[in-house]
Tab-separated table of C-alpha atoms in Angstrom:
chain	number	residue	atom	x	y	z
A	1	UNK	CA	-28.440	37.023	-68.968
A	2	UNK	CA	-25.774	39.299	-70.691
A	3	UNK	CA	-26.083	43.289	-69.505
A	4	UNK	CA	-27.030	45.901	-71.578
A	5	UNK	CA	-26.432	49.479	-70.727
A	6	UNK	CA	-28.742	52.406	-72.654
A	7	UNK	CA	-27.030	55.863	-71.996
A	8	UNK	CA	-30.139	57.976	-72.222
A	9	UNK	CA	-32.025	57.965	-74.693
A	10	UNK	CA	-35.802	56.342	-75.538
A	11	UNK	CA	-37.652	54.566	-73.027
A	12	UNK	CA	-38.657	51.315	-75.605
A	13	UNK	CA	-35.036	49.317	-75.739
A	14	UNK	CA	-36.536	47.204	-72.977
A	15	UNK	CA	-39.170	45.806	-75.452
A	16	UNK	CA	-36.553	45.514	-78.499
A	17	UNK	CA	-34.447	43.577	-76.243
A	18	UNK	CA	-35.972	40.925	-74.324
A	19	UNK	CA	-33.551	38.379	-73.599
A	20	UNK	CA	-31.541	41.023	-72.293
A	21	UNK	CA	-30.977	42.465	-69.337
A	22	UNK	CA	-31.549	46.418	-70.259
A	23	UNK	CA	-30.581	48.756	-67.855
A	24	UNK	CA	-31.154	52.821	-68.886
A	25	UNK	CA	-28.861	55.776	-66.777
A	26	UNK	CA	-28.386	59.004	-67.324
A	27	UNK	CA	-25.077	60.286	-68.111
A	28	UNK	CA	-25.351	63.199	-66.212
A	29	UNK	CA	-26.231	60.969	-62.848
A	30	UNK	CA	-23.679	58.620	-63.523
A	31	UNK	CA	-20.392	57.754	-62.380
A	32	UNK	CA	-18.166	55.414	-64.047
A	33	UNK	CA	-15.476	53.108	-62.583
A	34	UNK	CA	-12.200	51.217	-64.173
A	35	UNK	CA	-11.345	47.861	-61.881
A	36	UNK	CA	-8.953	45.361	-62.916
A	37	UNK	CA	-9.908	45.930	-66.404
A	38	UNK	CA	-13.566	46.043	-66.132
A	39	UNK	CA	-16.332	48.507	-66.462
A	40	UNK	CA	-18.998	49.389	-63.504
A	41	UNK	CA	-21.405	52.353	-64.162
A	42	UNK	CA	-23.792	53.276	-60.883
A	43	UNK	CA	-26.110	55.639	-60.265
A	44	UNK	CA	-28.521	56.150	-57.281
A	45	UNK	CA	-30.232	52.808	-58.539
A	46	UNK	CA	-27.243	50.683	-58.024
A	47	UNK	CA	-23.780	49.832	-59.751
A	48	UNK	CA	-23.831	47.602	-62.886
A	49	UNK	CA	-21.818	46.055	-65.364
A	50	UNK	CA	-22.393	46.020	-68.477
A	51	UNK	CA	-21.487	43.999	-71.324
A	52	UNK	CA	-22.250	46.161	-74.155
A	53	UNK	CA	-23.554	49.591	-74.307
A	54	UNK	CA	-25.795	51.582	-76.362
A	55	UNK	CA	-25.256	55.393	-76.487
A	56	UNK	CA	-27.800	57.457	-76.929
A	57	UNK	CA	-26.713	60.815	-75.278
A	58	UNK	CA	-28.688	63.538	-77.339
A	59	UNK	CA	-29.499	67.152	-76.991
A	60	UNK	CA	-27.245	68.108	-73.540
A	61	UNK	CA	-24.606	70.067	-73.528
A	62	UNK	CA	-20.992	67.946	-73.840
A	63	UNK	CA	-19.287	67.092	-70.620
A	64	UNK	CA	-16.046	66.265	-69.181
A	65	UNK	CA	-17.849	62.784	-67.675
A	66	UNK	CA	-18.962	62.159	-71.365
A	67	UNK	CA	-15.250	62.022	-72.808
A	68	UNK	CA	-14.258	60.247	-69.650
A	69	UNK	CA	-16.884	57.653	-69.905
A	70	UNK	CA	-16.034	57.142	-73.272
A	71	UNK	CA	-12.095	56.299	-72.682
A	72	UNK	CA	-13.397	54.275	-69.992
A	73	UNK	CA	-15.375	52.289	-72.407
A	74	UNK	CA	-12.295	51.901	-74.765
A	75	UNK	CA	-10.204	51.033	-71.857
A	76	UNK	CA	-12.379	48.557	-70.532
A	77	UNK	CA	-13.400	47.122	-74.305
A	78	UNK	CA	-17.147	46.887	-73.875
A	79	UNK	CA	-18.896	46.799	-77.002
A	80	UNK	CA	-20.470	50.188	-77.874
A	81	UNK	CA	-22.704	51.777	-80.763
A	82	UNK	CA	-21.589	53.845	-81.671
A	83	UNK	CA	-17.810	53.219	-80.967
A	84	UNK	CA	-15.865	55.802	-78.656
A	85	UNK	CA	-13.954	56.931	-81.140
A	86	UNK	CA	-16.248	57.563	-84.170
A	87	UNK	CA	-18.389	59.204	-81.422
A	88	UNK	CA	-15.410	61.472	-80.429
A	89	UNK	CA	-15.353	62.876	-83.785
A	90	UNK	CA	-18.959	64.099	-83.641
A	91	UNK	CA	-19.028	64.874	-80.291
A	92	UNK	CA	-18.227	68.905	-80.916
A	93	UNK	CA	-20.029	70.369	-84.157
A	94	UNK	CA	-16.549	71.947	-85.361
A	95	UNK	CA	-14.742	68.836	-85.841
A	96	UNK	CA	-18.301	67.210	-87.079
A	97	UNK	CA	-18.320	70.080	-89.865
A	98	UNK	CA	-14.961	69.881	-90.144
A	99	UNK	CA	-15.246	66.211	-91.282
A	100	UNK	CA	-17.652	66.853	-93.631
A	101	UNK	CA	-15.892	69.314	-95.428
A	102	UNK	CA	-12.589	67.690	-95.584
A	103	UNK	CA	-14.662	64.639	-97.266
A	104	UNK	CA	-15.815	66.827	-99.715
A	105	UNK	CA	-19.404	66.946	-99.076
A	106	UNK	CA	-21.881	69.692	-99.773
A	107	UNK	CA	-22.216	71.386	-96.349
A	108	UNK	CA	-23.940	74.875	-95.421
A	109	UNK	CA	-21.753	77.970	-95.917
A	110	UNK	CA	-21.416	79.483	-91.964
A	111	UNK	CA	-19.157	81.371	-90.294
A	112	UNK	CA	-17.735	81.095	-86.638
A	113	UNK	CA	-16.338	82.962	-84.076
A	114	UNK	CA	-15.493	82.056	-80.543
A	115	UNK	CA	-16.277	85.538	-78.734
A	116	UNK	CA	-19.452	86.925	-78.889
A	117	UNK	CA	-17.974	90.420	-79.311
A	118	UNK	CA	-16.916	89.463	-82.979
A	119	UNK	CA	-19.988	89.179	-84.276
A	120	UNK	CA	-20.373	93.092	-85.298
A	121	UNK	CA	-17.666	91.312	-88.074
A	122	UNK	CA	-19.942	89.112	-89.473
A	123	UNK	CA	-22.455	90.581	-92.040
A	124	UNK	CA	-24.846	88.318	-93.590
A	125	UNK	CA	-28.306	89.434	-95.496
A	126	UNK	CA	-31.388	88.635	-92.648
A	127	UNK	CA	-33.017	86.482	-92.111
A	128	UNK	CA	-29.816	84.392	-90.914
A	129	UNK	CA	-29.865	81.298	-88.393
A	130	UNK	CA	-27.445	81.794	-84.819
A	131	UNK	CA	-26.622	78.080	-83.230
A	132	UNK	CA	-24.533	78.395	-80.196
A	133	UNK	CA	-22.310	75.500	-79.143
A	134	UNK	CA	-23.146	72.050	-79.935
A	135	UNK	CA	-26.726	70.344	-79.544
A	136	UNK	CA	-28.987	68.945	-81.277
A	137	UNK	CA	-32.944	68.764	-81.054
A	138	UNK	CA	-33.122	72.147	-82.458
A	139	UNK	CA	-31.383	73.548	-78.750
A	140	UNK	CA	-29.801	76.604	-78.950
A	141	UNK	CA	-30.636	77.683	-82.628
A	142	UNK	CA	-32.706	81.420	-83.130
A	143	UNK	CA	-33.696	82.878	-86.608
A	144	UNK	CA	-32.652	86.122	-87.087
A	145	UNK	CA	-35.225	88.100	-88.969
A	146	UNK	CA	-34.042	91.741	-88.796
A	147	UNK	CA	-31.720	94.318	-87.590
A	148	UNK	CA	-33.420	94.925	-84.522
A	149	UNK	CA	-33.211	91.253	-83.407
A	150	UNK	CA	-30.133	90.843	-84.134
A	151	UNK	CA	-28.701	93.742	-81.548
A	152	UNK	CA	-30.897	91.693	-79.124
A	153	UNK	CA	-29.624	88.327	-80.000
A	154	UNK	CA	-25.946	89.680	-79.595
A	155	UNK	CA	-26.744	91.482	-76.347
A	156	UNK	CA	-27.664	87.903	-74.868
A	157	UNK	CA	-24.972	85.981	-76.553
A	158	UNK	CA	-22.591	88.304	-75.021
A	159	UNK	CA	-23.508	85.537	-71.604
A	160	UNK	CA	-21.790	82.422	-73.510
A	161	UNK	CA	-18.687	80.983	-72.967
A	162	UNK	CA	-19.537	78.816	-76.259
A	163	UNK	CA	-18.703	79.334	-80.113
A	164	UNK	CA	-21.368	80.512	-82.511
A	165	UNK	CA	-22.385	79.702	-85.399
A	166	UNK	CA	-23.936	81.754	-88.219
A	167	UNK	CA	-25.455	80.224	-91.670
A	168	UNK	CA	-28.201	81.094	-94.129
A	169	UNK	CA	-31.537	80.715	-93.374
A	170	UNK	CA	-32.679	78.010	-96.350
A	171	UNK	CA	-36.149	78.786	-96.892
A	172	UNK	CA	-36.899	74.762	-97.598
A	173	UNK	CA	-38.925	73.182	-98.866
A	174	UNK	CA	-38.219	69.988	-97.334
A	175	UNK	CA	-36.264	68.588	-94.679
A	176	UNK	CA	-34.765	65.470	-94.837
A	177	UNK	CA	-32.942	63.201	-92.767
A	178	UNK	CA	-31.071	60.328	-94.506
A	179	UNK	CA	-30.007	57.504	-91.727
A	180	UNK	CA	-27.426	54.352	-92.281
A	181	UNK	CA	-27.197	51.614	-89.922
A	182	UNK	CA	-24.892	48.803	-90.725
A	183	UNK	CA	-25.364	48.264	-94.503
A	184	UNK	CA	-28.890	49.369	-94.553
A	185	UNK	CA	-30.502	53.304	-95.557
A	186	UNK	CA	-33.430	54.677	-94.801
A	187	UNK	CA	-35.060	58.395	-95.783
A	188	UNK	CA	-37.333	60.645	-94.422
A	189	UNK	CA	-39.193	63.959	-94.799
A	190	UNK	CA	-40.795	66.190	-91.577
A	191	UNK	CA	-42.033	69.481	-91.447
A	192	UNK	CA	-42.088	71.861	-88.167
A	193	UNK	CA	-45.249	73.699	-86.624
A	194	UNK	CA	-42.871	76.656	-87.038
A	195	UNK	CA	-39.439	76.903	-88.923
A	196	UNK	CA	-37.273	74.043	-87.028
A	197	UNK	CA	-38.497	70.970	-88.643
A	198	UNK	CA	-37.184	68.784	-85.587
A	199	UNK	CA	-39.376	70.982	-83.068
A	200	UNK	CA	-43.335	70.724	-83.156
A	201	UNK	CA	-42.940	68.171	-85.903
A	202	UNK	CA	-46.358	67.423	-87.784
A	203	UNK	CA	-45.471	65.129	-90.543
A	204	UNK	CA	-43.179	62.411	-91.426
A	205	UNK	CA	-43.012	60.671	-94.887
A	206	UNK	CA	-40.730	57.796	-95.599
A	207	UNK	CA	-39.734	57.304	-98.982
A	208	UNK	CA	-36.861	55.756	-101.189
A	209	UNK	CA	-33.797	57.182	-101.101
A	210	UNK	CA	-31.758	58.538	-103.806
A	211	UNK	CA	-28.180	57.092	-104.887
A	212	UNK	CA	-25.690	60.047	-104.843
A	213	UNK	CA	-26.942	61.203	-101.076
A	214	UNK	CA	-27.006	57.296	-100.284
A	215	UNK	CA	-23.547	57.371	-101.985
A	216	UNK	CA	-22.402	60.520	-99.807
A	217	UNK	CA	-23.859	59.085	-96.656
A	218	UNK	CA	-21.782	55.637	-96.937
A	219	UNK	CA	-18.741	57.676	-97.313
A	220	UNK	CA	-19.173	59.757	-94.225
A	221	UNK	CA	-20.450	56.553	-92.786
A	222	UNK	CA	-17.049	54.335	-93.625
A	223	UNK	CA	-14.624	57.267	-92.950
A	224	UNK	CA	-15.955	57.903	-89.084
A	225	UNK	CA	-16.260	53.857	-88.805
A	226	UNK	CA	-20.052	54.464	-87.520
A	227	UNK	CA	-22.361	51.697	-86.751
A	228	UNK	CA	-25.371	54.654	-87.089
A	229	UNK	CA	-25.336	57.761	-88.793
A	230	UNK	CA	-27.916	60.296	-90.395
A	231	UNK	CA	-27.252	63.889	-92.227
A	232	UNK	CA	-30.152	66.158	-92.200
A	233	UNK	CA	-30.613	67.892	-95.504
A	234	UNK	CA	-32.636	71.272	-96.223
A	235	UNK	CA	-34.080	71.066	-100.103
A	236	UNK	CA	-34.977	74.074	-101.686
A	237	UNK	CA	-37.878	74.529	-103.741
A	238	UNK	CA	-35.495	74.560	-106.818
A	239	UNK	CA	-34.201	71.507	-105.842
A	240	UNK	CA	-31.024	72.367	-104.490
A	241	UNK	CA	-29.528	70.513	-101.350
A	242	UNK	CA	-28.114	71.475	-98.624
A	243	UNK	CA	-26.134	69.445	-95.583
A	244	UNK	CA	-26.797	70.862	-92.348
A	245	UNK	CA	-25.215	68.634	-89.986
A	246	UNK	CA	-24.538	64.681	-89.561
A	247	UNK	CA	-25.618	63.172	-86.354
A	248	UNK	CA	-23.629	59.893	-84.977
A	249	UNK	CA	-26.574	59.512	-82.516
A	250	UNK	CA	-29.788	60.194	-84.375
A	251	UNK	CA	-33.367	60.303	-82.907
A	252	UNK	CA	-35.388	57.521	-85.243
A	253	UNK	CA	-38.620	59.335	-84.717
A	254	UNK	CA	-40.930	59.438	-88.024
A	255	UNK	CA	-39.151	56.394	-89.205
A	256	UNK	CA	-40.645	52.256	-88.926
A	257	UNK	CA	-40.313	50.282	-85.938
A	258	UNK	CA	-37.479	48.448	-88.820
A	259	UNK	CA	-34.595	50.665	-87.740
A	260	UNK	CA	-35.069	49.959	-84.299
A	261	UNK	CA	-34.727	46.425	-84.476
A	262	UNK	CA	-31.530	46.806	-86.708
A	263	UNK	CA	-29.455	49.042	-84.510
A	264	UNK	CA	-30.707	46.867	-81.865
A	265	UNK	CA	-28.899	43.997	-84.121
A	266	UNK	CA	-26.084	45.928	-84.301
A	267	UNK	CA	-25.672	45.927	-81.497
A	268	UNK	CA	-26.413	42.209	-80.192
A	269	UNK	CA	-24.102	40.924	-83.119
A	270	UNK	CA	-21.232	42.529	-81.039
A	271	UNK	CA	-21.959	40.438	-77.728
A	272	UNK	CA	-21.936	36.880	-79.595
């Protein structure tokens, strides 16, 4: 029985993978070794090896093991979704904006600096959104509503070593996540207790997706060489349409059991 390795991730890829041998690690407890050629990843459970891997490493900060774990992968040429390298490009949110932009796509304005103390620079009309470094799950994001929060917020940002972000807040309407994996797209709509629609969500509603943003997602999708990809998408109440991010390793919460099976496809084709 062939070896699959889950880095992080959900809990269920034991049950969409029977005939396999599905063994979940955390990256962070990990460490990952190069013999002769082949990969061995062990934790306090034990030392496997694994003939493909799925990566699922989500809303922690990015690590020195993560980048080395990934070479090792390449090195060692173990089947992984997505690849090392398309999940290289993603794995900082400059170059993942960067890549966006230079494709042409309709991204968020924001600005950036990399020292807290050049934020008294950086005038925008409240409210505004602050994201510092790169995660995802709605980590490290505050909305700034006044001028009063904002001294605070740069009082405790003055703490980071990371780069921050600044964009509009888009008063939406609708927030959308469009996901591709392999050939196949799928679209979604959730809404937040509160203003992050991927915190506290309360509702989910598939529905068909639209050509030009399936268009624009197969683009993004060919140029990185991903397996899976989603952009999340603010809508406006005018209809306008705003790209926030893209995300090479997407939750697939709110979405049918379908995509599950597919990436799981993905990644099984890869092994035969």
């Amino acid at each position: 029985m062939k070896t699959i390795l889950v880095v992080n991730g959900e809990k269920y890829w034991k049950d969409i993978l029977p005939a396999y041998n599905v063994v979940q690690k955390s990256i962070q407890n990990t460490s990952w070794i190069l013999k002769s050629g082949k990969l061995y990843v062990g934790d306090k459970d034990g030392i496997i090896q694994p003939d493909a891997i799925l990566w699922r490493v989500g809303a922690i900060k990015p690590t020195e093991i993560q980048t080395n774990a990934l070479d090792l992968i390449t090195l060692a040429g173990v089947p992984c979704v997505n690849a090392p390298e398309t999940l290289k490009i993603g794995f900082d949110r400059l170059s993942m904006l960067a890549t966006i932009k230079k494709l042409g796509l309709s991204v968020i304005d924001f600005d950036v600096v990399t020292k807290s103390t050049d934020l008294k620079n950086i005038k925008r009309t409240f409210p505004f959104v602050v994201k510092v470094g790169n995660y995802h799950g709605g980590f490290g994001k505050v909305l700034v509503e006044d001028e009063q929060k904002w001294q605070d917020i740069q009082d405790l940002l003055f703490v980071t070593n990371d780069y921050i972000t600044i964009e509009p807040f888009i008063n939406y309407v609708r927030d959308i996540r469009y996901i591709a994996i392999n050939d196949k797209v799928w679209a979604m709509s959730r809404k937040g207790k509160f203003w992050k629609a991927n915190i506290e969500t309360t509702d989910f509603k598939e529905f068909e997706p639209e050509e030009a943003l399936v268009n624009d997602l197969k683009m993004l999708q060919n140029a990185i060489g991903a397996d899976i990809i989603a952009i999340d998408i603010l809508e406006e109440e005018n209809g306008d349409l705003h790209i926030v991010e893209y995300n090479d390793i997407p939750g697939l919460s709110g979405f049918s059991d379908e995509l599950k099976y597919e990436l799981a496809t993905v990644l099984t084709r890869a092994l035969r």
